[in-house]
Amino acid sequence: MWQSSPPGSIYDYVRVASFSIGPDGLIEQWSRRAAGLFGIAAHQAVGRDPVEAFMPSEFRRDGHHRVTEILDGKEWTGLVPFVVPGEDGTHGLAEIYVMPTRTESGARAALCIVVDVRALRHIETDLAASQAIFGQSPFGFVLFGTDFTVVRANKRFATIFGGTADDHRGRSVDDYLGPPEAARLSATLKRVLETGRSVTDLQIVGTAPGGAGRRHWSINLYRVHGGAGNPIGVAGLATDVTRSHVAAREADSARRNLALLNEAGARIGNSLDLETTARDLLDVAVPGFCDLASVDLYQGLLTGEEAPPGSGASFGQEAGGSAELRRVAFASAVSDSLPATTGGHGPGTATPALGSVHRFPFRSPGAMALRLGRVQDVPATEGGLVQCTLAVPMVAHDTVVGLVQFSRTKGSEPFGERDRALATELAARAAVCIDNARLYRREHERALILQRSLLPPGDPEAAGLDIACRYLPGNTATEVGGDWFDVIELPGHRTALVVGDVMGRGLRAAVAMGELRTAVRTLALLDLEPAEVLSALDEVARGLGTPGGGTPNDRFGGGGGAQWLSRAAHKSREADLAEVYLATCVYAVYDPVTRRCTFANAGHLPPMVVEPGAPAVMLDVPPGMPLGVGGEPFEEVEVELKEGALLALYTDGLVESRDHPLDEGLEAFRRVLTEPARPLEDVCDHVLTALDTRHGEDDIALLMARIQGLPADAVGDWPLPREPRSVGRARELARTQLNGWGLGDLVDTTELLVSELVTNALRYGEGEIRLRLLRDRTLVCEVWDAGLVQPRRRRARDTDEGGRGLQLVGLLSAAWGSRRTPRGKTVWFELPLPDGEPAPEPTVEQLLSMF
């Protein structure tokens, strides 16, 4: 078929020209391309010597020689220099093919075909470069024709998709990609061909032939034009970016994991409640990490059992499987009605309900995870929603506290190694918080036991007093603090009332408070004066703040320059070991016979008293220095209280707050202390309700006592002259008084013991003797004398005629003792009131113990 050569054909690039030489050696024909190549028009060239027409002068001699050879019939091919038109004498190089011919008359002539050597070199260079780029490129290179089939592909493309490069000619995108991706690439190729706008970094996902995993390619597309500028197809440059995609995905996963861990650190462990901590864990994990999750904790952990993991039924594994666990938390991003997992029990096993107690079968993944302390994969049930599950033991300090299970549903990405590591980390963080909560709860319970054991149970009873008390710890989370109060029965139906406040809060303050309270009780039983009790207690408080519990004098000596230097030299070392215990305390002793109360104060707030028909007043008791400071004596104040008066001892938490100064708090307390005749419980409630205590800032202790002195007919008090007949007189007075009180059952015992005490007072004492009987909840007998020597109980020898009196007193009485008084000493004994049953007789062993 005849057709014209389209523009941009190979002839345009090669620039082939022709001319002919006649028998006379002159140009007969001159083509257009020759005119373009040499820059000589046809009318200028025809009839001229070709050598003279376009060859440089220095080459013309050789050129004439060649023309002669040609006209002699010799065929010749060679390179001929020529003057390039318009380039200022620049020489070009033409390759001429000379073919001898004959005219009609038989004369010799020649046809010359001319090619511009520069154009050939350009074409060769372009072809070589194109072939190098296309063939040696490390990227897949493909050229699609206008019908979107492959026109050409390089070796790299063939390496990825198989076969040789020629095998891919004629294929379409449907031969390489699945329907969705193939349709997307075809639409992009069509758009590039139509618009000419290039597309860069087109992400395509597919599977290479023979490959198992999905691959990711980045494709750049651009339209390709022919020599005349018309589109001839679309070129594509494809790069395998699977590794980059995987790295980016891993980086995203790492960022997500770090974000999850950061969120876990912020949210998990804000509560000391075990179940709340478990729910916080699932709030972080679902849906950020998984679709379903559950937490099981050991039942023994929740019930407070102390058995360590691996022993007993609380935490360890039993022969039939795991120990009992309780499902304490469950979360789902799919549906709240769906079960979390198979529960680590294995396929076909029912999932435990939230709050239920269950066991894992021995060989189940859950039991294996708990037993080995390692993550286990839980097989998915066939046809179920869950695709994969991790059973992760919750381990803290080598202690397994429970099991958390993370599940992903079908359609989600399966768990990888990074996910397993993250699951382990999340479970470990929650386990540490849960273990801390367990330890806190244990210590909290112990602190509560300590605190409550150190406070009087209920409202204590005392002779001549109606008592009510309140204790509110400042830290409602631990419920322990340093405030305390106490009611101590003393001989003679007297009562010691104590309120103290150790500076600080929490368990440390509670321990110090317990030590001081024990010391107060011990000192009170010695029946010391209030000021002496506080002086001794001050020494105890200073000893608590030193290593080994010794007093400062024990450590540094009694004084002097050497001791002071020693103390200075050890100051730095001791500061690291010592804890300073400072406390305030008010100690009062009330005598119901005289209704007199003796106060001593160690830096505490003054007692408050309200008498019937009068406003409340603060007693003027010298404040003194706090316990633990030392160096200052304590003073005593004795106050006579009216019948029905109300005495209030309290700590600063009741009247002091950040919102108002202490003076305002004391004045508010004084105003609310009204109507002392009201029941004491109501008065306590009214005080706590009316005052703005800001409970939670500090501990509050409140001890209130209504004065009810012993009736006059419950007291028998007689002086006795210092003479032997006073012994009989004492027995007679005691017998008469007891019969008058209707205590005839106690007459014999009382007479015997009174005679023993009066006899001792006559024999070993000094000055006037006084006998006093007190009847309240028990019968108390006291014998006073002016002697300072305290009685001492001893074991008499078999040959001794005396020395058994105090042994007899100790044997027949409920309690006995002696105490110092401002004018001598008092020896006393106490007998329980008869309850209708005959008093037990001493046994033979008891009687023989006196000998």
JSON list of N, CA and C in Angstrom, two decimals, residues 11 84 223 339 403 510 523 665 690 694 700 828:
[
{"chain": "A", "resi": 11, "resn": "TYR", "atom": "N", "xyz": [13.41, 8.96, 8.74]},
{"chain": "A", "resi": 11, "resn": "TYR", "atom": "CA", "xyz": [14.11, 9.72, 7.70]},
{"chain": "A", "resi": 11, "resn": "TYR", "atom": "C", "xyz": [14.33, 11.17, 8.12]},
{"chain": "A", "resi": 84, "resn": "VAL", "atom": "N", "xyz": [29.45, 23.50, 6.58]},
{"chain": "A", "resi": 84, "resn": "VAL", "atom": "CA", "xyz": [28.09, 23.54, 7.16]},
{"chain": "A", "resi": 84, "resn": "VAL", "atom": "C", "xyz": [27.52, 24.93, 6.93]},
{"chain": "A", "resi": 223, "resn": "ARG", "atom": "N", "xyz": [2.91, 10.74, 30.03]},
{"chain": "A", "resi": 223, "resn": "ARG", "atom": "CA", "xyz": [2.56, 10.50, 28.63]},
{"chain": "A", "resi": 223, "resn": "ARG", "atom": "C", "xyz": [3.81, 10.64, 27.76]},
{"chain": "A", "resi": 339, "resn": "PRO", "atom": "N", "xyz": [-19.26, -12.48, 74.34]},
{"chain": "A", "resi": 339, "resn": "PRO", "atom": "CA", "xyz": [-18.29, -12.95, 75.32]},
{"chain": "A", "resi": 339, "resn": "PRO", "atom": "C", "xyz": [-16.90, -12.47, 74.96]},
{"chain": "A", "resi": 403, "resn": "LEU", "atom": "N", "xyz": [-4.78, -13.01, 85.29]},
{"chain": "A", "resi": 403, "resn": "LEU", "atom": "CA", "xyz": [-4.63, -13.25, 83.85]},
{"chain": "A", "resi": 403, "resn": "LEU", "atom": "C", "xyz": [-5.47, -12.24, 83.09]},
{"chain": "A", "resi": 510, "resn": "ALA", "atom": "N", "xyz": [0.81, 7.14, 113.53]},
{"chain": "A", "resi": 510, "resn": "ALA", "atom": "CA", "xyz": [0.03, 6.20, 114.34]},
{"chain": "A", "resi": 510, "resn": "ALA", "atom": "C", "xyz": [0.93, 5.34, 115.22]},
{"chain": "A", "resi": 523, "resn": "LEU", "atom": "N", "xyz": [2.80, 4.94, 132.81]},
{"chain": "A", "resi": 523, "resn": "LEU", "atom": "CA", "xyz": [3.08, 5.96, 133.81]},
{"chain": "A", "resi": 523, "resn": "LEU", "atom": "C", "xyz": [1.87, 6.24, 134.68]},
{"chain": "A", "resi": 665, "resn": "GLY", "atom": "N", "xyz": [-11.41, 29.56, 115.38]},
{"chain": "A", "resi": 665, "resn": "GLY", "atom": "CA", "xyz": [-11.89, 28.20, 115.61]},
{"chain": "A", "resi": 665, "resn": "GLY", "atom": "C", "xyz": [-12.20, 27.94, 117.07]},
{"chain": "A", "resi": 690, "resn": "ALA", "atom": "N", "xyz": [-21.67, 21.48, 113.66]},
{"chain": "A", "resi": 690, "resn": "ALA", "atom": "CA", "xyz": [-21.73, 22.93, 113.64]},
{"chain": "A", "resi": 690, "resn": "ALA", "atom": "C", "xyz": [-20.39, 23.56, 113.26]},
{"chain": "A", "resi": 694, "resn": "ARG", "atom": "N", "xyz": [-13.37, 21.21, 108.24]},
{"chain": "A", "resi": 694, "resn": "ARG", "atom": "CA", "xyz": [-12.60, 20.84, 107.04]},
{"chain": "A", "resi": 694, "resn": "ARG", "atom": "C", "xyz": [-11.99, 19.45, 107.21]},
{"chain": "A", "resi": 700, "resn": "ILE", "atom": "N", "xyz": [-8.96, 14.50, 113.96]},
{"chain": "A", "resi": 700, "resn": "ILE", "atom": "CA", "xyz": [-9.80, 15.14, 114.97]},
{"chain": "A", "resi": 700, "resn": "ILE", "atom": "C", "xyz": [-10.06, 14.12, 116.07]},
{"chain": "A", "resi": 828, "resn": "TRP", "atom": "N", "xyz": [-3.95, 1.00, 149.16]},
{"chain": "A", "resi": 828, "resn": "TRP", "atom": "CA", "xyz": [-5.36, 0.73, 148.87]},
{"chain": "A", "resi": 828, "resn": "TRP", "atom": "C", "xyz": [-5.55, -0.70, 148.37]}
]
